[in-house]
């Protein structure tokens, strides 16, 4: 979350930077609640001074043998007033904290200002779509014809927006998971983590999913447990309430997890195929860095995700998101969008973000100040990105590597993991 001091002392700057990100009136709500809280604290401080003075007068009266009953009674009244105001201050503090938890992060000054994706900036483009002499089919047609994905049986088991992967379809998912994890751990310097796939409310608060986005999460009944929407949640909170050594930074972690999302705000978008599912698999990349190095780490993390796309030979573009198109917690985000010839468009396959100290402030993740000055700490910067979303990589391979006869050739980098060169028209690996 944001530093309260920034909102108090530079409110107009915050208004300008959040012009396309914040709900109307919420900054004024925070300012009003914070002013009331500080006003009450000022009253408390004044009454404490008065109570101290009364205590001294009571002591002096008793030493002099004077009747101190009236002073004692007055002191008790002041004490009661202080207790009442302290209760009010706690209530107002909770209110300001509640409002503050719903204010998004400030965009980095280099982020394009704009209300939505129309203001995004194209950064780079890699690869060219294959020139084929047939009309490419979408992955949901290819996968069903090959018998490697089943949407009807998935609907029977769980409902819409689920998929059952079968035979080579399931093996391709597993091959992609192993390939991505091997590249990131062996070549990019990430430590692999296998975290719980369930998180408590405090953990989801730390990364910014709660309280604002509870509607997009799956909660387990009669518990404080939620299914994780992304491995970002457990990985980032591994160091919650801890103080890291600057010598240990940057810390780079990766994990494979299933991810669970209601997709409550998708409003009928991408309902066919496996583009937007309630459950999908993903390899996540998370970094902890010092404030001085975090934007260099963002470039490295994004490059690590890009390397997976390049090795798989999948054409993609890199886009810098505008202030209105970024996620709630992000200060800067690059989207990697893969080309899908069956759909005839680019689709996001990875979002790589620097959150600066926004998540670390919520999760209380600090670092000792460089130079070892005793007692000096500051918040670390956290970063994350998909390295990659496996389901979308799966469908991108089907659509980009399809042949005229309905078979699918596998990228060379993936063949050792799949133990085959292609998925034949008959739906078997060859």
Coordinates of C-alpha atoms in Angstrom, one line a residue:
X1 CA 0.0 0.0 0.0
X2 CA 1.0 3.6 -0.3
X3 CA 2.9 5.5 2.4
X4 CA 0.4 7.6 4.4
X5 CA 2.9 10.4 4.5
X6 CA 2.8 10.7 0.7
X7 CA -0.9 11.1 0.7
X8 CA -0.8 13.8 3.4
X9 CA 2.1 15.9 2.0
X10 CA 1.8 15.5 -1.8
X11 CA -1.9 14.8 -2.4
X12 CA -2.1 16.6 -5.7
X13 CA 0.8 14.6 -7.1
X14 CA -1.1 11.4 -6.0
X15 CA -4.3 12.7 -7.7
X16 CA -2.5 13.3 -11.0
X17 CA -0.6 9.9 -11.0
X18 CA -3.8 8.0 -10.1
X19 CA -6.1 9.9 -12.4
X20 CA -6.9 6.7 -14.4
X21 CA -6.6 4.2 -11.6
X22 CA -8.5 5.4 -8.5
X23 CA -12.2 5.3 -7.7
X24 CA -13.8 8.7 -7.4
X25 CA -13.7 10.2 -4.0
X26 CA -11.5 7.6 -2.3
X27 CA -8.6 9.9 -1.8
X28 CA -10.9 12.5 -0.2
X29 CA -12.3 9.8 2.0
X30 CA -8.8 8.9 3.2
X31 CA -7.9 12.5 3.8
X32 CA -11.0 13.2 5.8
X33 CA -10.7 10.0 7.9
X34 CA -6.9 10.6 8.5
X35 CA -7.6 14.2 9.5
X36 CA -10.2 13.1 12.1
X37 CA -7.8 10.5 13.4
X38 CA -5.0 13.0 13.8
X39 CA -7.4 15.5 15.4
X40 CA -8.4 12.9 18.0
X41 CA -4.7 12.0 18.7
X42 CA -4.0 15.7 19.2
X43 CA -6.8 15.8 21.8
X44 CA -5.4 12.7 23.5
X45 CA -1.9 14.2 23.7
X46 CA -3.3 17.4 25.3
X47 CA -5.3 15.4 27.8
X48 CA -2.3 13.2 28.7
X49 CA -0.4 16.4 29.4
X50 CA -3.3 17.6 31.6
X51 CA -3.4 14.2 33.4
X52 CA 0.3 14.4 34.1
X53 CA 0.0 17.9 35.6
X54 CA -2.9 16.8 37.8
X55 CA -0.9 13.8 39.0
X56 CA 1.9 16.1 40.1
X57 CA -0.6 18.4 41.9
X58 CA -2.2 15.3 43.6
X59 CA 1.3 14.2 44.8
X60 CA 2.1 17.7 46.0
X61 CA -1.2 18.0 47.9
X62 CA -0.7 14.7 49.6
X63 CA 2.8 15.5 50.6
X64 CA 1.5 18.8 52.1
X65 CA -1.3 17.0 54.0
X66 CA -4.0 18.8 51.9
X67 CA -7.3 17.2 50.7
X68 CA -6.7 16.0 47.2
X69 CA -10.1 14.4 46.6
X70 CA -11.2 17.0 44.0
X71 CA -8.0 16.7 42.1
X72 CA -8.2 12.9 42.1
X73 CA -11.8 13.1 40.8
X74 CA -10.8 15.4 38.1
X75 CA -7.9 13.2 37.1
X76 CA -10.2 10.2 36.9
X77 CA -12.5 12.1 34.5
X78 CA -9.5 13.0 32.3
X79 CA -8.4 9.4 32.3
X80 CA -11.9 8.3 31.2
X81 CA -11.9 10.9 28.4
X82 CA -8.5 9.6 27.2
X83 CA -9.7 6.0 27.2
X84 CA -12.8 7.1 25.1
X85 CA -10.7 9.1 22.7
X86 CA -8.1 6.3 22.3
X87 CA -11.0 3.9 21.4
X88 CA -12.1 6.4 18.8
X89 CA -8.6 6.8 17.5
X90 CA -8.3 3.0 17.0
X91 CA -11.6 3.0 15.2
X92 CA -10.5 5.8 12.9
X93 CA -7.1 4.2 12.4
X94 CA -8.9 1.0 11.2
X95 CA -11.1 3.1 8.9
X96 CA -8.1 4.9 7.3
X97 CA -6.3 1.6 6.9
X98 CA -9.4 0.1 5.2
X99 CA -9.5 3.0 2.8
X100 CA -5.8 3.0 2.2
X101 CA -5.9 -0.8 1.4
X102 CA -8.1 0.0 -1.6
X103 CA -6.0 2.8 -3.1
X104 CA -3.8 1.4 -6.0
X105 CA -0.1 1.9 -6.4
X106 CA 1.4 4.9 -8.0
X107 CA 2.5 4.4 -11.6
X108 CA 6.1 4.9 -12.4
X109 CA 6.7 8.3 -14.1
X110 CA 7.6 6.5 -17.4
X111 CA 4.3 4.6 -17.5
X112 CA 2.0 6.0 -20.2
X113 CA -1.0 7.9 -18.8
X114 CA -4.3 6.7 -20.1
X115 CA -7.6 5.1 -19.1
X116 CA -7.2 1.7 -20.7
X117 CA -5.3 -0.5 -23.2
X118 CA -5.7 2.1 -25.9
X119 CA -2.8 4.1 -24.2
X120 CA -0.4 1.1 -24.1
X121 CA 2.9 1.5 -25.8
X122 CA 4.5 -1.2 -28.1
X123 CA 8.1 -1.8 -27.0
X124 CA 9.3 -4.5 -29.3
X125 CA 8.2 -7.4 -31.5
X126 CA 9.9 -10.8 -32.0
X127 CA 9.3 -13.4 -34.7
X128 CA 7.0 -13.5 -37.6
X129 CA 3.8 -15.6 -38.0
X130 CA 4.3 -18.7 -40.3
X131 CA 3.3 -18.2 -43.9
X132 CA 0.9 -21.2 -44.5
X133 CA -1.2 -22.2 -47.4
X134 CA -4.3 -23.0 -45.3
X135 CA -6.6 -21.2 -42.9
X136 CA -5.3 -21.8 -39.4
X137 CA -7.8 -23.3 -37.0
X138 CA -8.4 -22.2 -33.4
X139 CA -7.0 -24.4 -30.7
X140 CA -10.4 -25.6 -29.4
X141 CA -11.1 -27.1 -32.8
X142 CA -7.6 -28.6 -33.2
X143 CA -7.5 -30.0 -29.6
X144 CA -10.9 -31.6 -29.8
X145 CA -10.2 -33.2 -33.3
X146 CA -6.9 -34.6 -32.0
X147 CA -8.7 -35.9 -28.9
X148 CA -6.2 -34.2 -26.5
X149 CA -8.6 -31.9 -24.7
X150 CA -12.2 -32.4 -23.6
X151 CA -14.5 -29.5 -22.7
X152 CA -17.7 -31.5 -22.5
X153 CA -16.5 -33.9 -19.9
X154 CA -14.8 -31.1 -18.0
X155 CA -18.2 -29.3 -17.9
X156 CA -19.8 -32.5 -16.5
X157 CA -17.1 -32.6 -13.7
X158 CA -17.0 -29.0 -12.8
X159 CA -18.9 -26.7 -15.1
X160 CA -17.9 -24.2 -17.8
X161 CA -14.4 -22.8 -18.1
X162 CA -12.7 -26.0 -17.2
X163 CA -10.7 -28.5 -19.4
X164 CA -9.7 -32.1 -19.2
X165 CA -6.4 -32.7 -20.9
X166 CA -6.0 -36.2 -22.3
X167 CA -3.0 -38.3 -23.5
X168 CA -0.6 -36.0 -25.5
X169 CA -2.5 -33.0 -24.3
X170 CA -1.7 -33.8 -20.7
X171 CA 1.9 -34.7 -21.5
X172 CA 2.3 -31.4 -23.4
X173 CA 1.2 -29.5 -20.2
X174 CA 3.7 -31.5 -18.1
X175 CA 6.5 -31.1 -20.7
X176 CA 6.0 -27.3 -20.7
X177 CA 6.1 -27.2 -16.9
X178 CA 9.4 -29.1 -16.7
X179 CA 10.9 -27.2 -19.6
X180 CA 10.1 -23.8 -18.1
X181 CA 11.3 -24.7 -14.6
X182 CA 14.5 -26.2 -15.9
X183 CA 15.4 -23.1 -17.9
X184 CA 14.6 -20.7 -15.1
X185 CA 16.5 -22.7 -12.4
X186 CA 19.4 -24.0 -14.4
X187 CA 20.1 -20.9 -16.6
X188 CA 18.3 -17.9 -15.1
X189 CA 19.3 -18.4 -11.4
X190 CA 15.8 -18.9 -9.8
X191 CA 15.3 -21.2 -6.8
X192 CA 12.4 -23.6 -7.3
X193 CA 9.7 -23.6 -4.6
X194 CA 6.8 -25.9 -4.2
X195 CA 4.3 -23.8 -2.0
X196 CA 0.9 -24.6 -0.7
X197 CA -1.9 -24.1 -3.2
X198 CA -4.1 -22.6 -0.4
X199 CA -3.5 -19.3 1.4
X200 CA -5.0 -17.5 4.3
X201 CA -6.5 -14.0 4.2
X202 CA -3.4 -12.3 5.6
X203 CA -1.3 -13.7 2.8
X204 CA -3.7 -12.5 0.1
X205 CA -3.8 -9.1 1.8
X206 CA 0.0 -8.9 1.5
X207 CA 0.0 -9.1 -2.3
X208 CA -3.1 -6.9 -2.7
X209 CA -5.8 -9.4 -3.7
X210 CA -7.7 -8.7 -0.5
X211 CA -9.8 -7.0 0.4
X212 CA -10.6 -5.3 -2.9
X213 CA -10.7 -8.4 -5.2
X214 CA -12.3 -11.0 -3.0
X215 CA -15.0 -11.4 -5.7
X216 CA -12.5 -12.9 -8.1
X217 CA -11.2 -15.5 -5.6
X218 CA -12.4 -19.0 -4.5
X219 CA -12.9 -19.2 -0.7
X220 CA -13.1 -22.5 1.2
X221 CA -16.3 -22.6 3.3
X222 CA -16.0 -22.3 7.1
X223 CA -12.3 -21.4 7.0
X224 CA -9.9 -18.6 6.4
X225 CA -8.5 -20.4 3.4
X226 CA -8.6 -19.4 -0.2
X227 CA -7.4 -21.2 -3.4
X228 CA -4.4 -19.3 -4.7
X229 CA -5.0 -17.2 -7.9
X230 CA -1.3 -17.2 -8.7
X231 CA 2.0 -18.5 -7.2
X232 CA 2.9 -14.8 -6.7
X233 CA 0.8 -14.9 -3.5
X234 CA 2.7 -17.6 -1.5
X235 CA 6.1 -16.8 -3.0
X236 CA 6.0 -13.1 -2.1
X237 CA 4.7 -13.8 1.4
X238 CA 7.4 -16.3 2.1
X239 CA 9.3 -13.4 3.7
X240 CA 6.3 -11.6 5.3
X241 CA 7.3 -9.9 8.6
X242 CA 11.0 -10.5 7.9
X243 CA 14.0 -8.3 7.5
X244 CA 16.3 -9.4 4.7
X245 CA 20.0 -8.7 4.4
X246 CA 21.0 -6.5 1.4
X247 CA 23.7 -9.1 0.7
X248 CA 21.0 -11.7 -0.1
X249 CA 19.3 -9.5 -2.7
X250 CA 18.2 -10.0 -5.3
X251 CA 16.3 -13.1 -4.4
X252 CA 14.8 -15.0 -7.4
X253 CA 12.1 -17.6 -6.9
X254 CA 10.1 -19.7 -9.3
X255 CA 7.2 -22.1 -8.8
X256 CA 4.6 -24.2 -10.6
X257 CA 1.1 -24.1 -9.3
X258 CA -2.4 -24.5 -10.4
X259 CA -4.2 -21.1 -10.3
X260 CA -7.9 -20.6 -9.4
X261 CA -9.9 -17.5 -10.5
X262 CA -13.6 -16.7 -10.8
X263 CA -12.9 -14.4 -13.7
X264 CA -15.8 -12.4 -12.3
X265 CA -14.9 -9.3 -14.4
X266 CA -14.4 -11.0 -17.8
X267 CA -18.0 -10.5 -18.9
X268 CA -18.1 -13.2 -21.5
X269 CA -14.7 -12.6 -23.0
X270 CA -12.7 -15.6 -24.3
X271 CA -15.3 -18.1 -23.2
X272 CA -14.1 -20.7 -25.8
X273 CA -11.1 -22.9 -25.4
X274 CA -8.5 -22.6 -22.6
X275 CA -7.7 -18.9 -22.8
X276 CA -9.7 -17.8 -19.7
X277 CA -10.3 -20.7 -17.3
X278 CA -11.3 -21.0 -13.7
X279 CA -8.3 -23.3 -13.2
X280 CA -5.1 -23.1 -15.1
X281 CA -1.4 -24.0 -14.6
X282 CA 1.4 -21.5 -14.5
X283 CA 5.1 -21.1 -13.8
X284 CA 5.6 -17.9 -11.8
X285 CA 8.8 -15.8 -11.4
X286 CA 9.1 -13.6 -8.2
X287 CA 12.0 -11.3 -7.2
X288 CA 12.9 -9.3 -4.1
X289 CA 15.3 -6.5 -4.8
X290 CA 16.7 -3.3 -3.3
X291 CA 15.0 0.0 -4.4
X292 CA 18.1 1.0 -6.3
X293 CA 18.2 -2.2 -8.5
X294 CA 14.5 -3.1 -8.9
X295 CA 14.0 -1.7 -12.4
X296 CA 17.1 -3.5 -13.7
X297 CA 15.6 -6.7 -12.2
X298 CA 12.3 -6.0 -13.9
X299 CA 14.1 -5.9 -17.3
X300 CA 15.9 -9.2 -16.4
X301 CA 12.7 -10.9 -15.2
X302 CA 10.9 -9.9 -18.4
X303 CA 13.8 -11.1 -20.5
X304 CA 13.7 -14.4 -18.7
X305 CA 10.0 -14.8 -19.6
X306 CA 10.7 -13.7 -23.2
X307 CA 13.4 -16.4 -23.5
X308 CA 10.9 -19.1 -23.1
X309 CA 8.8 -17.7 -26.0
X310 CA 11.9 -17.4 -28.1
X311 CA 13.1 -20.9 -27.5
X312 CA 9.6 -22.2 -28.4
X313 CA 9.7 -20.1 -31.6
X314 CA 6.4 -18.3 -30.7
X315 CA 6.0 -14.8 -32.2
X316 CA 5.2 -12.2 -29.6
X317 CA 5.2 -8.5 -28.8
X318 CA 6.2 -6.7 -25.6
X319 CA 3.9 -3.9 -24.5
X320 CA 4.3 -1.3 -21.7
X321 CA 0.9 -1.0 -20.0
X322 CA -0.7 2.4 -19.4
X323 CA -1.7 3.6 -16.0
X324 CA -5.3 2.6 -16.5
X325 CA -4.5 -0.9 -17.8
X326 CA -2.1 -2.0 -15.0
X327 CA -3.0 -4.2 -12.1
X328 CA -3.9 -2.7 -8.7
X329 CA -0.5 -3.3 -7.1
X330 CA 1.8 -2.6 -10.0
X331 CA 4.0 0.5 -10.5
X332 CA 5.1 -0.7 -14.0
X333 CA 4.0 -3.7 -16.1
X334 CA 5.2 -5.2 -19.4
X335 CA 2.8 -7.6 -21.0
X336 CA 4.1 -10.2 -23.4
X337 CA 1.5 -11.0 -26.0
X338 CA 1.8 -14.2 -28.1
X339 CA 0.5 -14.4 -31.6
X340 CA -2.4 -16.9 -32.1
X341 CA -3.0 -17.5 -35.8
X342 CA -6.3 -19.5 -35.2
X343 CA -7.7 -16.4 -33.5
X344 CA -5.9 -13.9 -35.7
X345 CA -4.7 -11.8 -32.7
X346 CA -2.2 -11.4 -30.0
X347 CA -3.1 -12.6 -26.5
X348 CA -1.4 -11.8 -23.2
X349 CA 0.7 -14.8 -22.0
X350 CA 2.8 -13.0 -19.3
X351 CA 2.6 -9.9 -17.2
X352 CA 5.9 -8.8 -15.6
X353 CA 5.6 -6.1 -13.0
X354 CA 7.5 -4.1 -10.5
X355 CA 5.4 -3.3 -7.4
X356 CA 8.1 -1.2 -5.8
X357 CA 7.4 -1.2 -2.0
X358 CA 3.6 -1.5 -2.4
X359 CA 3.4 -5.2 -1.5
X360 CA 6.3 -5.1 0.9
X361 CA 4.6 -2.4 2.9
X362 CA 1.4 -4.6 3.2
X363 CA 3.4 -7.8 4.0
X364 CA 6.0 -6.0 6.1
X365 CA 9.0 -7.2 4.2
X366 CA 12.0 -5.0 5.0
X367 CA 15.7 -5.0 4.3
X368 CA 18.5 -3.7 6.5
X369 CA 19.9 -0.5 5.3
X370 CA 23.1 -1.0 3.1
X371 CA 26.1 0.0 5.2
X372 CA 24.8 -1.8 8.3
X373 CA 23.6 1.3 10.2
X374 CA 22.1 -0.1 13.3
X375 CA 18.3 0.0 13.4
X376 CA 17.9 1.4 9.9
X377 CA 15.6 -0.6 7.6
X378 CA 13.6 0.1 4.5
X379 CA 11.0 -1.8 2.5
X380 CA 12.3 -4.1 -0.3
X381 CA 10.8 -3.9 -3.8
X382 CA 8.9 -7.0 -5.1
X383 CA 8.5 -8.1 -8.7
X384 CA 6.8 -10.9 -10.4
X385 CA 5.8 -12.3 -13.8
X386 CA 4.5 -15.4 -15.5
X387 CA 7.3 -17.5 -16.9
X388 CA 4.9 -18.6 -18.5
X389 CA 1.1 -19.3 -18.3
X390 CA 1.2 -23.0 -19.3
X391 CA -2.3 -23.3 -20.8
X392 CA -1.8 -20.3 -23.0
X393 CA 1.6 -21.6 -24.1
X394 CA -0.1 -25.0 -24.8
X395 CA -2.7 -23.4 -27.1
X396 CA -0.1 -21.1 -28.7
X397 CA 1.9 -24.2 -29.7
X398 CA -1.2 -25.9 -31.2
X399 CA -2.1 -22.8 -33.2
X400 CA 1.4 -21.8 -34.4
X401 CA 2.7 -25.3 -35.2
X402 CA -0.4 -26.8 -36.8
X403 CA -0.1 -28.5 -40.1
X404 CA -2.5 -28.6 -43.0
X405 CA -3.5 -32.2 -42.2
X406 CA -4.5 -31.3 -38.6
X407 CA -1.3 -32.6 -36.9
X408 CA 0.9 -30.5 -34.7
X409 CA 4.7 -30.3 -34.9
X410 CA 6.4 -29.7 -31.5
X411 CA 9.0 -27.0 -31.0
X412 CA 12.5 -28.5 -31.0
X413 CA 13.2 -27.2 -27.5
X414 CA 10.2 -29.2 -26.2
X415 CA 10.9 -32.5 -28.0
X416 CA 13.2 -34.0 -25.3
X417 CA 10.5 -33.3 -22.7
X418 CA 7.6 -34.7 -24.7
X419 CA 9.7 -37.6 -26.1
X420 CA 8.2 -37.0 -29.5
X421 CA 8.4 -34.6 -32.5
X422 CA 4.8 -34.2 -33.3
X423 CA 1.2 -34.9 -32.3
X424 CA -0.1 -36.9 -35.2
X425 CA -3.5 -36.5 -36.8
X426 CA -4.6 -39.6 -35.0
X427 CA -3.9 -37.9 -31.6
X428 CA -0.8 -39.8 -30.6
X429 CA 2.8 -38.6 -30.0
X430 CA 5.3 -39.6 -32.7

